[in-house]
Coordinates of C-alpha atoms and ligand atoms in Angstrom, one line a residue:
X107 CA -3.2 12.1 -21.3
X108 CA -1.1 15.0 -19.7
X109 CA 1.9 15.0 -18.0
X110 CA 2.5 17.3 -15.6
X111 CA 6.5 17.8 -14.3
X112 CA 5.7 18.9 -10.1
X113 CA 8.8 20.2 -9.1
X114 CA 10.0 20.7 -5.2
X115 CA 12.9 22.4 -4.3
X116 CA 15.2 20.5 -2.1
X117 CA 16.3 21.4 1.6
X118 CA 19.3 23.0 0.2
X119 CA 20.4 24.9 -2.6
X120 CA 21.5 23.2 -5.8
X121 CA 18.9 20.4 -5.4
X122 CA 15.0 19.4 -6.4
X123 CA 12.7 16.2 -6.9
X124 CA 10.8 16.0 -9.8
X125 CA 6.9 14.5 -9.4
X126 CA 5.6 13.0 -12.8
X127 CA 1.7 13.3 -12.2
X128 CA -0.5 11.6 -15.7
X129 CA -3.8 12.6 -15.5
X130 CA -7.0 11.6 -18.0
X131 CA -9.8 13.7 -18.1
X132 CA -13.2 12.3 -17.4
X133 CA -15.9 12.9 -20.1
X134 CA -18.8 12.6 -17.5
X135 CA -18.8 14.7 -14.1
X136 CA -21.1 12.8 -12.2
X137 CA -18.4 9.2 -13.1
X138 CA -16.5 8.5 -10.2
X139 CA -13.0 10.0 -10.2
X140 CA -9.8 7.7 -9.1
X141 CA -6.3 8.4 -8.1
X142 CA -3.8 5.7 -8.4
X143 CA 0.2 5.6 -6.8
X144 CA 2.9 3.3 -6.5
X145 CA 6.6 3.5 -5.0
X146 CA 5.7 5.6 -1.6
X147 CA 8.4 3.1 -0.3
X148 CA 10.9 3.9 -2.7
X149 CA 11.7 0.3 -4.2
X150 CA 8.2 -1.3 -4.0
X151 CA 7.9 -1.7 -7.3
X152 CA 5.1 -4.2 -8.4
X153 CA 2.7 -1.6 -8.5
X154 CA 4.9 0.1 -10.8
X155 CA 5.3 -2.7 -12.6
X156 CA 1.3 -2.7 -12.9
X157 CA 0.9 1.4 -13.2
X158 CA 3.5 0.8 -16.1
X159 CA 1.2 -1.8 -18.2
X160 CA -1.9 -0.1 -17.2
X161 CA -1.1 3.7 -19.0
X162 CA -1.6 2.1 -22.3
X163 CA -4.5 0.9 -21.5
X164 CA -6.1 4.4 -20.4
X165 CA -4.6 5.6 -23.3
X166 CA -6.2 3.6 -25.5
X167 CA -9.7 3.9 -24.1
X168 CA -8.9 7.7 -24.3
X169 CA -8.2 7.8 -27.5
X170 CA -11.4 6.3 -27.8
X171 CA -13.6 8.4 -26.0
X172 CA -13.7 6.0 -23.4
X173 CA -12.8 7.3 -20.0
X174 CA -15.3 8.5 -18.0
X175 CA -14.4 9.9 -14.7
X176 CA -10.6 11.7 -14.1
X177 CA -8.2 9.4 -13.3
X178 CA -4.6 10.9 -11.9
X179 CA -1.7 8.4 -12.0
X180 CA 1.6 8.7 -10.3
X181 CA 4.1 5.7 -10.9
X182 CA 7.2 7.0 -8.7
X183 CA 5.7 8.4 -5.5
X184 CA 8.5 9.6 -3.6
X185 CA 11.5 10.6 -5.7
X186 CA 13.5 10.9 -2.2
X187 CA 12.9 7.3 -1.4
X188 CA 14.0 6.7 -5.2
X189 CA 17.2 7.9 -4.6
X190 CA 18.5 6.7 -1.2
X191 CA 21.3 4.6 -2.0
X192 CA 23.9 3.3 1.1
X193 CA 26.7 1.3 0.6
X194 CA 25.2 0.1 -2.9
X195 CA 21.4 -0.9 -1.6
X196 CA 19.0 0.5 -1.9
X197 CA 16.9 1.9 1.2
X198 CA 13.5 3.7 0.4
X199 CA 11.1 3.3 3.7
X200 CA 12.5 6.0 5.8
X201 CA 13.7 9.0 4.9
X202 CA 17.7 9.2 5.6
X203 CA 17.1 12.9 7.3
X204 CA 14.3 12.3 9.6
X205 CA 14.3 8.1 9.9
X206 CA 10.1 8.8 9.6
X207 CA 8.6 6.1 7.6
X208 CA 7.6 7.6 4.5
X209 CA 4.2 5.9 4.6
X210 CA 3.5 7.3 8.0
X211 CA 3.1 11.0 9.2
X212 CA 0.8 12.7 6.6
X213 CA -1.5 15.5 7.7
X214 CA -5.0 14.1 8.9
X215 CA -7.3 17.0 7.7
X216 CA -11.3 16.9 9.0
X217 CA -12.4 18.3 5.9
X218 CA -11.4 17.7 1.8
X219 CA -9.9 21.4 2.4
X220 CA -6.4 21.4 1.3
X221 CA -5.9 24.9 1.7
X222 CA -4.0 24.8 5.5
X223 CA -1.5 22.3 3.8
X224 CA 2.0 23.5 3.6
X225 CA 2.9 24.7 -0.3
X226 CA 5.1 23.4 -2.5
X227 CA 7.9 26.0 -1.6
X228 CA 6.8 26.3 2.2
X229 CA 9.1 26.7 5.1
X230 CA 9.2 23.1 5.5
X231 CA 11.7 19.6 5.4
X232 CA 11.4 18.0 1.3
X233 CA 9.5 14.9 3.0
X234 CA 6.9 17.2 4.6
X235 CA 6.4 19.0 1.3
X236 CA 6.3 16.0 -0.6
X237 CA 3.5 14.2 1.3
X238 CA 1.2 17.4 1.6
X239 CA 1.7 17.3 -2.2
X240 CA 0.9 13.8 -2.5
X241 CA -2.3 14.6 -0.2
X242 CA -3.6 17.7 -2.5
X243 CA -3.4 15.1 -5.7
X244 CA -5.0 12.2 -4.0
X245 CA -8.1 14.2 -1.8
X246 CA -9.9 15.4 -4.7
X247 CA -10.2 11.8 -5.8
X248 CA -13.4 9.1 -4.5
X249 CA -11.1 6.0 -5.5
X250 CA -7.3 6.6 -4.2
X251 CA -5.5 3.3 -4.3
X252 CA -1.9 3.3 -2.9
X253 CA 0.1 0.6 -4.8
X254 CA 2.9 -1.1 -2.2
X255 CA 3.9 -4.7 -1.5
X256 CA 5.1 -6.7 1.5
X257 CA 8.6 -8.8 1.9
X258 CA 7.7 -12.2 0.9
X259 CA 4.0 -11.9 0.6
X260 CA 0.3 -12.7 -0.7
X261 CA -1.4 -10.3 -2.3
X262 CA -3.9 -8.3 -0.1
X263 CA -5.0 -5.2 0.9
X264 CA -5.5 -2.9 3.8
X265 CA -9.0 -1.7 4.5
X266 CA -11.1 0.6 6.8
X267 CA -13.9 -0.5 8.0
X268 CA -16.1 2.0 6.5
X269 CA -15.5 0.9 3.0
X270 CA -16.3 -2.4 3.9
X271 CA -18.0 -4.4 2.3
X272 CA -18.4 -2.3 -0.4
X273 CA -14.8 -2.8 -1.6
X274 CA -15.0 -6.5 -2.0
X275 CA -15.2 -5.6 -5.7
X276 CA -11.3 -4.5 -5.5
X277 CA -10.4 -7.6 -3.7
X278 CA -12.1 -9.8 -6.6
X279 CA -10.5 -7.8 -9.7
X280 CA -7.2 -8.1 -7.9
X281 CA -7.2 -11.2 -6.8
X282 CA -6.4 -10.6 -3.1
X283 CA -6.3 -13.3 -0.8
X284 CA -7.2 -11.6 2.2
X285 CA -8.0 -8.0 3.5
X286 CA -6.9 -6.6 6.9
X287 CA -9.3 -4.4 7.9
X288 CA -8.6 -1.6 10.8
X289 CA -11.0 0.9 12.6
X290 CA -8.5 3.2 15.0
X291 CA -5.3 4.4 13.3
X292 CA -2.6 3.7 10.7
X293 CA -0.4 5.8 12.2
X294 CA -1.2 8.5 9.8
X295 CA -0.3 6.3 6.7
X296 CA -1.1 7.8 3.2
X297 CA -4.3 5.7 3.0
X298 CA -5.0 7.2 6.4
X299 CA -5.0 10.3 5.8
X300 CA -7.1 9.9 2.3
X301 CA -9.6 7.7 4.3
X302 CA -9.6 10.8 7.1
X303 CA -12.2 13.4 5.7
X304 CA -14.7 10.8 4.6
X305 CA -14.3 9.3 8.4
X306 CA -15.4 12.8 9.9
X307 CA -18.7 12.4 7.5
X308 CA -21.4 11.4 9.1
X309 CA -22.4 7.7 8.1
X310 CA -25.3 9.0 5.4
X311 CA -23.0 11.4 3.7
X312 CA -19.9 9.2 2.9
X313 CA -21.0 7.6 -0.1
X314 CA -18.9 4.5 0.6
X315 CA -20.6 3.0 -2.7
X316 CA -18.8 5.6 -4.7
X317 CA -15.4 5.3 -2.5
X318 CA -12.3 3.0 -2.2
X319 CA -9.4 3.9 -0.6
X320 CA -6.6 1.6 0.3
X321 CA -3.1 0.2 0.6
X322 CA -2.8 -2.1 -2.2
X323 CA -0.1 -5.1 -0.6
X324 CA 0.8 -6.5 -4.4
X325 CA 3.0 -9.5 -3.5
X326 CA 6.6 -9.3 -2.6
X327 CA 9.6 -7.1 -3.5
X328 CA 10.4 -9.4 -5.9
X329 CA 7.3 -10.1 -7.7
X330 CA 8.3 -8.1 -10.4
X331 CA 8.0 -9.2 -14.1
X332 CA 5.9 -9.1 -17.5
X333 CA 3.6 -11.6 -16.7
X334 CA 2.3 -10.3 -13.2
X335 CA 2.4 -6.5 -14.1
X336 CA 0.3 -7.4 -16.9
X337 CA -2.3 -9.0 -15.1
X338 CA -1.8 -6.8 -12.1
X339 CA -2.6 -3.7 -15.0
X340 CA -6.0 -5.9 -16.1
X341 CA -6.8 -6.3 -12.3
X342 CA -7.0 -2.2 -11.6
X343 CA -8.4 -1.7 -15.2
X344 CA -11.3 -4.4 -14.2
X345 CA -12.0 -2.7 -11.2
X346 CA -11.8 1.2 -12.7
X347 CA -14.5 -0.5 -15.4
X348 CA -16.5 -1.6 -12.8
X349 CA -16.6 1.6 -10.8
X350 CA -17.3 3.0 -13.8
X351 CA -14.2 5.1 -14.0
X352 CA -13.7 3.5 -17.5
X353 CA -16.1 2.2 -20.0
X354 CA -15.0 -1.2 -21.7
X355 CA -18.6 -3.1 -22.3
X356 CA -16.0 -5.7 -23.1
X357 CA -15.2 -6.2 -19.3
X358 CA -16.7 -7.6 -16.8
X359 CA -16.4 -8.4 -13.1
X360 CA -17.7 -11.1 -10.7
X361 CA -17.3 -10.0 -7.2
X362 CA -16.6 -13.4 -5.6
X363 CA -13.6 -12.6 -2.9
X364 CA -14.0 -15.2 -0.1
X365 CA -11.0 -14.5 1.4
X366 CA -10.4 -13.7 4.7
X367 CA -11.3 -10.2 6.7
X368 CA -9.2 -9.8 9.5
X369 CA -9.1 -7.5 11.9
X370 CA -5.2 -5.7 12.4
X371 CA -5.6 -6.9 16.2
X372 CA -5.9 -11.1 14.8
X373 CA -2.8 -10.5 12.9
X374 CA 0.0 -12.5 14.9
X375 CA 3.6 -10.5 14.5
X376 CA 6.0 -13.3 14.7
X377 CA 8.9 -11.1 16.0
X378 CA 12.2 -12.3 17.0
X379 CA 13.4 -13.1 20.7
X380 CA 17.3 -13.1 19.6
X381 CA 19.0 -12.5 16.6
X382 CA 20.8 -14.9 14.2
X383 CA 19.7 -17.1 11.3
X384 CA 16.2 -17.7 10.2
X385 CA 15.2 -21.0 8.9
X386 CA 11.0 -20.6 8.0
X387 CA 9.3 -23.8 8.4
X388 CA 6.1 -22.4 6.6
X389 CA 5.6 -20.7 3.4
X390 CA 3.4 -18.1 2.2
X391 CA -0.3 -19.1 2.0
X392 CA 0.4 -22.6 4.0
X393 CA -2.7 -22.8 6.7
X394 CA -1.4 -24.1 9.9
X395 CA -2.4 -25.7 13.8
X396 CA -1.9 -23.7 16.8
X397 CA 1.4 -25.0 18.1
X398 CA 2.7 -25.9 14.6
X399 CA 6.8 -24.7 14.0
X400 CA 6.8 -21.5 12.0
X401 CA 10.5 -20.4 12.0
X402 CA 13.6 -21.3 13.8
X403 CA 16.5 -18.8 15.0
X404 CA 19.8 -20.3 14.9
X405 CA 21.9 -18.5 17.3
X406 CA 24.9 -20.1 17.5
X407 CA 25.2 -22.2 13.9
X408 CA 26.5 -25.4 14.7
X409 CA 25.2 -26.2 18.3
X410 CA 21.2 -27.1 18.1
X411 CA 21.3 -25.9 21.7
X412 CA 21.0 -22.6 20.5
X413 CA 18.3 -22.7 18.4
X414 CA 15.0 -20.7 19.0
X415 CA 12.2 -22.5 17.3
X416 CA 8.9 -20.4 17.1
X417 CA 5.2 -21.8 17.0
X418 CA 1.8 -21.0 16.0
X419 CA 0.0 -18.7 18.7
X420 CA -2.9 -19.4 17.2
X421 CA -4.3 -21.4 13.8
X422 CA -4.2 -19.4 10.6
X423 CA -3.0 -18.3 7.4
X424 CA 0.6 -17.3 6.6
X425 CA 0.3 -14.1 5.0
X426 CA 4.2 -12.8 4.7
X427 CA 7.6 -13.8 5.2
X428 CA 10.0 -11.3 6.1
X429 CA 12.8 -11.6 2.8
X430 CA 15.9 -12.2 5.1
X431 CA 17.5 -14.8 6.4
X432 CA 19.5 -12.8 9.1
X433 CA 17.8 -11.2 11.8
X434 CA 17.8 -9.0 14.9
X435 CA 16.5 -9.7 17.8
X436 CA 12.9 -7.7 17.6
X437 CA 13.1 -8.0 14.0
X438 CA 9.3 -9.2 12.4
X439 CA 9.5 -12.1 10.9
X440 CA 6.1 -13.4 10.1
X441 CA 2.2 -12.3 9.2
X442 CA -0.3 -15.0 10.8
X443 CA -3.4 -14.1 10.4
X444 CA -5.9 -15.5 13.1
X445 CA -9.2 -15.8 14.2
X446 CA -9.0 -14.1 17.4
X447 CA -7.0 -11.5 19.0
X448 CA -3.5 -12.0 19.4
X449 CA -2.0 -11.7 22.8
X450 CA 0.8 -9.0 21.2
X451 CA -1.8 -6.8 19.8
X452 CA -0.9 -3.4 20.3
X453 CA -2.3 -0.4 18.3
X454 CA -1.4 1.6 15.3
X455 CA 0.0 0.3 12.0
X456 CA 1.4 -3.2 12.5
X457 CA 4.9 -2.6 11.3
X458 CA 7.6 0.4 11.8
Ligands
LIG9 ZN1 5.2 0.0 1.3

């Protein structure tokens, strides 16, 4: 394994980020290459927890001849999103400076051409630099899997179309639940803007067999320990065996994910209508009737009157919980995933 220290000069003097990029060389140039990050949203960390147990494991099967196609690894994505700290928490989804999501925004190239991208030391914001660096690591790369999680959450993952069904295999090694699969635009998320280049391909030349790009949901914010980075680790590892990124005749996969596909538009966002208290009704993974009492508002604590209970629009799976228990009004509060088009659907990424 190398390491390689990347480092970016801040937006004013005195100042840099530091990008720790791991890369294993592939023995075998015609294996399939991958291209693994976690922490994009600075304090997501179950993919880190997973990127953390899986380096050992690439280690070892380089040690032992074993890796087959170049794998590039970077557990802390975003060193700015690392180090905002207010009022002793910690906020890492949009940058102080700018408030832009630090998931959102990235340059949507036509071609795998990197070369228009602004440089490392270009006349540009840290965040801007940061993400076209991100994008020149990642694009050279067939598998690019962008390790995040949700509030209170299942595990699943975020799909285009394109690559479906062929990535049913990641769903299986993960373990996912459920994939929501999109077709328009991600608001120029990370995994957009990998998935960008292939899209321009004509159908015949994309090689979706060989591909997999994604935002990898891994759980909640807390769903960080030993025992689920571990597994998490053997999850990727499965699937980079099975791509045959790795070579391990010791590992094997069953692709058997039955899980839901569902379209971003048959997501219900339970948002909500006033602000105060939220009591959930439902848990994570419950199935529920159309009409059946998701989460109550308490507006005015003490007097029922004010209480703003919210239903079902439609049967389906709870997917997420939002962490809090104090709300705005507007504030998401709930993942339902449906059959059929919500009434609320509205395009682009489903959350700010
Ligand atoms: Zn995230």
């Amino acid at each position: 394994m190398k390491t390689e220290t990347i480092q970016l000069a801040g937006d004013v003097p005195g100042n840099h980020i530091e990008l720790r990029v791991l890369r294993f060389a592939g023995k075998d140039e015609k294996a399939v290459t991958a291209y693994l990050q976690s922490s994009l949203h600075g304090s997501e960390l179950p993919g880190q927890a997973a990127l953390h147990f899986l380096i050992p494991m690439l280690e070892k099967a380089e040690r032992e001849g074993r890796i087959a196609g170049d794998i590039t690894v970077v557990p802390q994505a975003n060193p700015i999103g690392s180090a905002q700290w207010f009022s002793h928490q910690h906020l890492g989804r949009f940058e102080f400076f700018s408030n832009v999501n630090f998931n959102r925004s990235f340059p949507l190239l036509d071609t795998f051409d990197t070369s228009g991208l602004v440089s490392l030391d270009g006349p540009k914001p840290l965040a801007e630099r940061l993400k076209a660096q991100l994008l020149r690591l990642a694009l050279p790369h067939e598998i690019v899997l962008d390790l995040h999680c949700d509030d209170e959450s299942e595990n699943y993952l975020y799909i285009h179309q394109a690559f479906l069904p062929e990535m049913y295999d990641l769903a299986s090694s993960l373990g996912s639940t459920a994939i929501l699969s999109w077709n328009s635009t991600a608001d120029a998320a990370f995994e957009e803007a990998c998935a960008h280049p292939v899209l321009q391909l004509p159908d015949s030349k994309r090689d979706v067999k060989r591909r997999a790009v994604t935002t990898v949901e891994f759980r909640g914010l807390s769903d960080v320990d030993v025992a689920t980075g571990k597994a998490d680790a053997e999850g990727l590892y499965r699937f980079l065996v099975h791509r045959g990124v790795v070579i391990d005749a010791a590992v094997k996969l069953t692709v058997d994910f039955k899980g839901p596909v569902t379209p971003l538009e048959n997501v219900e966002m339970v948002r909500a209508p006033q602000g105060g208290m939220v009591l959930f009704h439902v848990n994570i993974g419950d199935e529920v009737e159309a009409g059946a009492k998701l989460v109550t508002v308490v507006t005015i604590p003490g007097d029922p009157s004010g209480d703003v209970t919210l239903t079902a629009p439609q049967a389906g799976r709870i997917l997420t919980r939002r962490s809090h228990r104090y709300t705005r009004r507007g504030d998401d509060l709930l993942k339902l995933l449906g059959s059929k088009r919500s009434e609320q659907a509205r395009p682009g990424s489903l959350e700010a």
